[in-house]
Tab-separated table of C-alpha atoms in Angstrom:
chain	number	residue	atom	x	y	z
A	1	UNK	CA	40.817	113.099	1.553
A	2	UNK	CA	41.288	110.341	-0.840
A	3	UNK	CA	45.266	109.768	-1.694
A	4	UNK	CA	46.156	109.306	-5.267
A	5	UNK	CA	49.511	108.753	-6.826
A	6	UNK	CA	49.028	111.120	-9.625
A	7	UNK	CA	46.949	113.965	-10.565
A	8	UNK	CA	42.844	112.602	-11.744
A	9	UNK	CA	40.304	113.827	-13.035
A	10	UNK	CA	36.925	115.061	-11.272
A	11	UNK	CA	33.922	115.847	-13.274
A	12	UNK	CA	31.245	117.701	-10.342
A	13	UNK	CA	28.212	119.670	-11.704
A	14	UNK	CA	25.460	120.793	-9.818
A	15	UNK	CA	23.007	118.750	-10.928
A	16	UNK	CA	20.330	116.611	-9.519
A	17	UNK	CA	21.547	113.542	-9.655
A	18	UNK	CA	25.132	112.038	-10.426
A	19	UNK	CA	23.502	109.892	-13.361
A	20	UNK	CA	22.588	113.114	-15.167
A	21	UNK	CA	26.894	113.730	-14.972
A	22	UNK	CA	27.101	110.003	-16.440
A	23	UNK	CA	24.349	110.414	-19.403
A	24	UNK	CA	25.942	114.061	-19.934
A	25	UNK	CA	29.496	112.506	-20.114
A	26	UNK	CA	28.150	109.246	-22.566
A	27	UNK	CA	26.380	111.710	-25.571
A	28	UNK	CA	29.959	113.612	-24.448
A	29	UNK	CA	31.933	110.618	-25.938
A	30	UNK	CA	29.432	109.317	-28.285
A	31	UNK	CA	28.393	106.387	-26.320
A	32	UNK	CA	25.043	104.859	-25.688
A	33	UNK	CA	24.245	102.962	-22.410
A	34	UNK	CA	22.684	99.769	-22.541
A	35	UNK	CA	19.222	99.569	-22.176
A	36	UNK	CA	19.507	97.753	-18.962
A	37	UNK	CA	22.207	100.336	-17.435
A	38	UNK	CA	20.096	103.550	-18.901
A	39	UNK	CA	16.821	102.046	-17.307
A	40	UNK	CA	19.245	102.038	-14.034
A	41	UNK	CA	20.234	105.858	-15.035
A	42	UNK	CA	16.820	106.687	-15.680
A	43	UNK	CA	15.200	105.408	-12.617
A	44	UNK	CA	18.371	107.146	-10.309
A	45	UNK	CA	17.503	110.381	-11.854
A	46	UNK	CA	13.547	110.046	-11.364
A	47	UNK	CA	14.730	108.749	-7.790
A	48	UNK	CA	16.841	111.801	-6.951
A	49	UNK	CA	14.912	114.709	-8.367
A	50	UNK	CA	11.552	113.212	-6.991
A	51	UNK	CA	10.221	113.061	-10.974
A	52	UNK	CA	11.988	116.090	-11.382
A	53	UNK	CA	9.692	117.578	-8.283
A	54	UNK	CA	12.597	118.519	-6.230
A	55	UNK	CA	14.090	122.005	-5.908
A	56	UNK	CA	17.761	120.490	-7.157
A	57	UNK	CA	16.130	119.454	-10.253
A	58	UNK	CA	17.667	121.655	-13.195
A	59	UNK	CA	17.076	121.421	-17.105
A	60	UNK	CA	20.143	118.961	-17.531
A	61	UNK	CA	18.098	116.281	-15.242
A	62	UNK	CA	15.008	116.778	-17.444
A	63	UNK	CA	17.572	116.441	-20.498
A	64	UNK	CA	18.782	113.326	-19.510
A	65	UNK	CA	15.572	111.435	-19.036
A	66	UNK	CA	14.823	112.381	-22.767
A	67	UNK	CA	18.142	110.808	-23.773
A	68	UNK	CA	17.670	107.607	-21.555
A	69	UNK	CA	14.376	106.929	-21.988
A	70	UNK	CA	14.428	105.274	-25.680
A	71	UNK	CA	17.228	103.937	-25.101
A	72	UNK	CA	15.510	101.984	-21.835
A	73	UNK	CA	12.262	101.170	-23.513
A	74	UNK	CA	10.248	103.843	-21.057
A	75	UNK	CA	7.292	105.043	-22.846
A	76	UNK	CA	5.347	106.310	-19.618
A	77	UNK	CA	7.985	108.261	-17.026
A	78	UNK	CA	5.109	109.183	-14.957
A	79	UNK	CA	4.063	105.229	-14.525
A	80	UNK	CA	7.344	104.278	-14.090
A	81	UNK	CA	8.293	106.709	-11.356
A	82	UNK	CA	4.886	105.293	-9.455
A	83	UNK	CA	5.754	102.128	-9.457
A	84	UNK	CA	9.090	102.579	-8.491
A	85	UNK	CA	8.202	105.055	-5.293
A	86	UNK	CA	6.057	102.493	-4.398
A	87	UNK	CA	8.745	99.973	-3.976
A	88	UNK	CA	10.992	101.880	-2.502
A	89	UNK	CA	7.911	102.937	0.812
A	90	UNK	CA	8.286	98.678	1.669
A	91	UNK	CA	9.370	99.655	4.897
A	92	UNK	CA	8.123	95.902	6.017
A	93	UNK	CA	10.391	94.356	8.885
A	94	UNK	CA	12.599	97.018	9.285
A	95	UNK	CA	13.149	98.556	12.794
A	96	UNK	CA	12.795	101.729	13.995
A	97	UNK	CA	16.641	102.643	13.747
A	98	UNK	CA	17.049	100.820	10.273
A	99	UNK	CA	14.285	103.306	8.900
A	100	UNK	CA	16.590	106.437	10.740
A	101	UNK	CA	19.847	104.784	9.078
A	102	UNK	CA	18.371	104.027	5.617
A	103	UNK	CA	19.761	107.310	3.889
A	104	UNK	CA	21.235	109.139	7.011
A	105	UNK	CA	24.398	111.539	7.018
A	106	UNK	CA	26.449	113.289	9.438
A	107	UNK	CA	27.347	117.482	9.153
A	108	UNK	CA	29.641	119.331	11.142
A	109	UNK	CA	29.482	122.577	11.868
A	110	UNK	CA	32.128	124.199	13.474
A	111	UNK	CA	32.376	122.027	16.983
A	112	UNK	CA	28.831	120.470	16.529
A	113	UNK	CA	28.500	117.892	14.385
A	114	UNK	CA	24.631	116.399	13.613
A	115	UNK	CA	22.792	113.543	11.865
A	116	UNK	CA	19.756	113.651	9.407
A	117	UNK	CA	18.090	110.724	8.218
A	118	UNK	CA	15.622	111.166	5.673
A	119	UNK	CA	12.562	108.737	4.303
A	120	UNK	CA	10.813	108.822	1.047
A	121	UNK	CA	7.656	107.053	1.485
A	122	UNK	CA	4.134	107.231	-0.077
A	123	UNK	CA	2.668	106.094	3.388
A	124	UNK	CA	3.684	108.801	5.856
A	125	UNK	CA	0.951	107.489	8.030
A	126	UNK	CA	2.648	104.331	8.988
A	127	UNK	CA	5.973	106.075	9.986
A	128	UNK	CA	3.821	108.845	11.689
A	129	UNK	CA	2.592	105.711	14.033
A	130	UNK	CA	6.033	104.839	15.414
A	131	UNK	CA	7.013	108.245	16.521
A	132	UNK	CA	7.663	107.038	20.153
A	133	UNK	CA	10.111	104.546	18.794
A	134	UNK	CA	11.649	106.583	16.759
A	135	UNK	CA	12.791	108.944	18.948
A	136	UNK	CA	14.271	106.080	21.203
A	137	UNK	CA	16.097	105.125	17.914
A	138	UNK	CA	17.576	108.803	16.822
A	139	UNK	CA	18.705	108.961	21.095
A	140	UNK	CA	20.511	105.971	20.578
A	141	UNK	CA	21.983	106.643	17.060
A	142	UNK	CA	23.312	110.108	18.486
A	143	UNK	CA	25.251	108.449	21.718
A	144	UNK	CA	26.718	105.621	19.302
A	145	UNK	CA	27.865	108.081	17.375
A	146	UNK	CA	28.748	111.064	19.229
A	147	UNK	CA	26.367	113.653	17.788
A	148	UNK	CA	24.772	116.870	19.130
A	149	UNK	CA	21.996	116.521	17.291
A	150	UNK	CA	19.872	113.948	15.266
A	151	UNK	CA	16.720	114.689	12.977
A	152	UNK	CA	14.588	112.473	10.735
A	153	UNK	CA	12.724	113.927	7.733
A	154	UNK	CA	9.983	112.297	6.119
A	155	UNK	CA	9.463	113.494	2.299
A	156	UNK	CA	5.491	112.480	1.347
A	157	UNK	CA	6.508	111.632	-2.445
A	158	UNK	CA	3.082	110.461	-3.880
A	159	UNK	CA	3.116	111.189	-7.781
A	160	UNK	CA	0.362	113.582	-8.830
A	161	UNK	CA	0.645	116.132	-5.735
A	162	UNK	CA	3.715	118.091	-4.400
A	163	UNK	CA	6.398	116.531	-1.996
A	164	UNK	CA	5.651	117.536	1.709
A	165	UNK	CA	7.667	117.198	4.530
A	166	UNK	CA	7.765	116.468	8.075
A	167	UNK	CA	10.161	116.323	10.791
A	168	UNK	CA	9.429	113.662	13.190
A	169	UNK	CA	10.296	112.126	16.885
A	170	UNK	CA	11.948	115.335	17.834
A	171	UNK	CA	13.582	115.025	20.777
A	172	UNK	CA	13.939	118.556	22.585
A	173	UNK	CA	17.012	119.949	21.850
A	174	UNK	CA	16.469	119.119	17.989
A	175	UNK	CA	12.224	120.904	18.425
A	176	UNK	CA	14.952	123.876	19.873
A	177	UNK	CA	16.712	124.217	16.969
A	178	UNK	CA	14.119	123.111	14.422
A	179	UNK	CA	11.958	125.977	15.182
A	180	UNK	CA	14.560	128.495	14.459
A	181	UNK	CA	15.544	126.708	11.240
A	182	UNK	CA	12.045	126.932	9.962
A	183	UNK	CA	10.311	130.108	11.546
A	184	UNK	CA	7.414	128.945	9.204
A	185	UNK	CA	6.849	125.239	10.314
A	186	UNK	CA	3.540	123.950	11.720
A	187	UNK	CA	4.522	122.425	15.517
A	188	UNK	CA	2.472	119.376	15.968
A	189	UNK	CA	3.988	117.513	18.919
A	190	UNK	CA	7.134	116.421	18.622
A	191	UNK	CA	6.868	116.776	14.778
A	192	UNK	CA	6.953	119.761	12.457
A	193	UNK	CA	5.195	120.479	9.541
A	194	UNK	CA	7.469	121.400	6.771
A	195	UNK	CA	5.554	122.293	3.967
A	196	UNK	CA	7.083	121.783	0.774
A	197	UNK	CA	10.394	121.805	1.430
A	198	UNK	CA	11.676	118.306	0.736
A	199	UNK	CA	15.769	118.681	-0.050
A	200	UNK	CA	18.103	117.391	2.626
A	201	UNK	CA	21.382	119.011	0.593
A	202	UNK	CA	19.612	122.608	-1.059
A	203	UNK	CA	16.806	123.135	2.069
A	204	UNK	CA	16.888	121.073	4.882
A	205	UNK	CA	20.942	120.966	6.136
A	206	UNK	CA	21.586	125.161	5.141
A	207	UNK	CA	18.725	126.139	7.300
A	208	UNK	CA	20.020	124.011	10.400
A	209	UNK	CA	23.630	124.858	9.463
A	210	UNK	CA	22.888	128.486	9.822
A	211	UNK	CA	21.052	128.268	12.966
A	212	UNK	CA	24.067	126.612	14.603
A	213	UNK	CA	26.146	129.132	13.602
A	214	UNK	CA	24.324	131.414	15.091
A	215	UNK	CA	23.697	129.515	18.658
């Protein structure tokens, strides 16, 4: 809960990315971003919706890169959204727990309470190689911080071909529960072949959530 000494204001849609909210609520009060901070808005909402590949992509998102990307100078979305997923798979010099903790939340359901860290890469390959040391990362991350269970997805986001997941380094009491979340995963190891499903928030989290309910 965040305290507040008088009543505010909360503008929440569900949309695929908060900058969609933000261009929605600058045409709302007949503003324009600067080109700078809609290239920024542009390149959150490409970022977020996976070039609007993503199952939480809806028709505002797509709106909102029409709006922003004049106004950035973007002629080529496609191009841009390349480059930029390429950037963000530099995974150079970072350990095998950075890579869990780069974009990693906690849930709790009921008494159990679990992390999921989740990569967007265009080189699943090299992430695929450190499997051993990436389960002795998520084993560490869930005694430092008191979790029941700890998962790490890895979303294959190269532009031109759908997003494809895998979960990876499963330790055994996450394969236990994984298996049950996705009756129609491919087991390969400790991994598990997700298929198309790439969204932590819309795919990835409900399916687990329900299965723990259900334990």
């Amino acid at each position: 809960q965040i305290p507040t000494s008088s009543p505010i204001a909360v503008d929440i849609q569900p949309w695929g990315c908060t900058c969609t909210v933000l261009a929605h609520r600058y045409v709302e009060a007949g503003r324009q971003p600067s080109a700078k901070v809609a290239g920024l808005m542009l390149s959150a909402i490409l970022s977020d919706t996976l070039a609007l590949r993503s199952p939480t992509t809806t028709v505002h998102d797509k709106e909102a890169l029409k709006y922003l990307a004049p106004l950035a100078g973007v002629d080529d979305m496609n191009a841009h959204a390349k480059d930029m997923f390429a950037a963000k798979s530099n995974l150079h010099g970072l350990s095998p727990k950075q890579l869990v903790l780069l974009d990693f939340k906690t849930f709790t359901v009921g008494a159990t309470k679990f992390g999921w860290g989740a990569l967007e890469t265009v080189d699943t390959a090299s992430v695929l190689q450190l499997q051993v040391q990436l389960r002795e990362a998520l084993s560490a991350i869930k005694q430092e911080q008191g979790l029941t269970y700890c998962f790490l997805s890895i979303t294959d986001i190269t532009p031109g071909q759908d997003p494809h997941s895998t979960l990876v380094a499963l330790l055994e009491p996450e394969r236990q529960v994984a298996v049950q979340a996705f009756p129609n995963a491919v087991v390969k190891g400790v991994a598990l072949d997700l298929g198309g499903l790439t969204s932590r928030k819309k795919e990835f989290v409900p399916a687990v959530s329900k299965t723990l309910r259900a334990i």
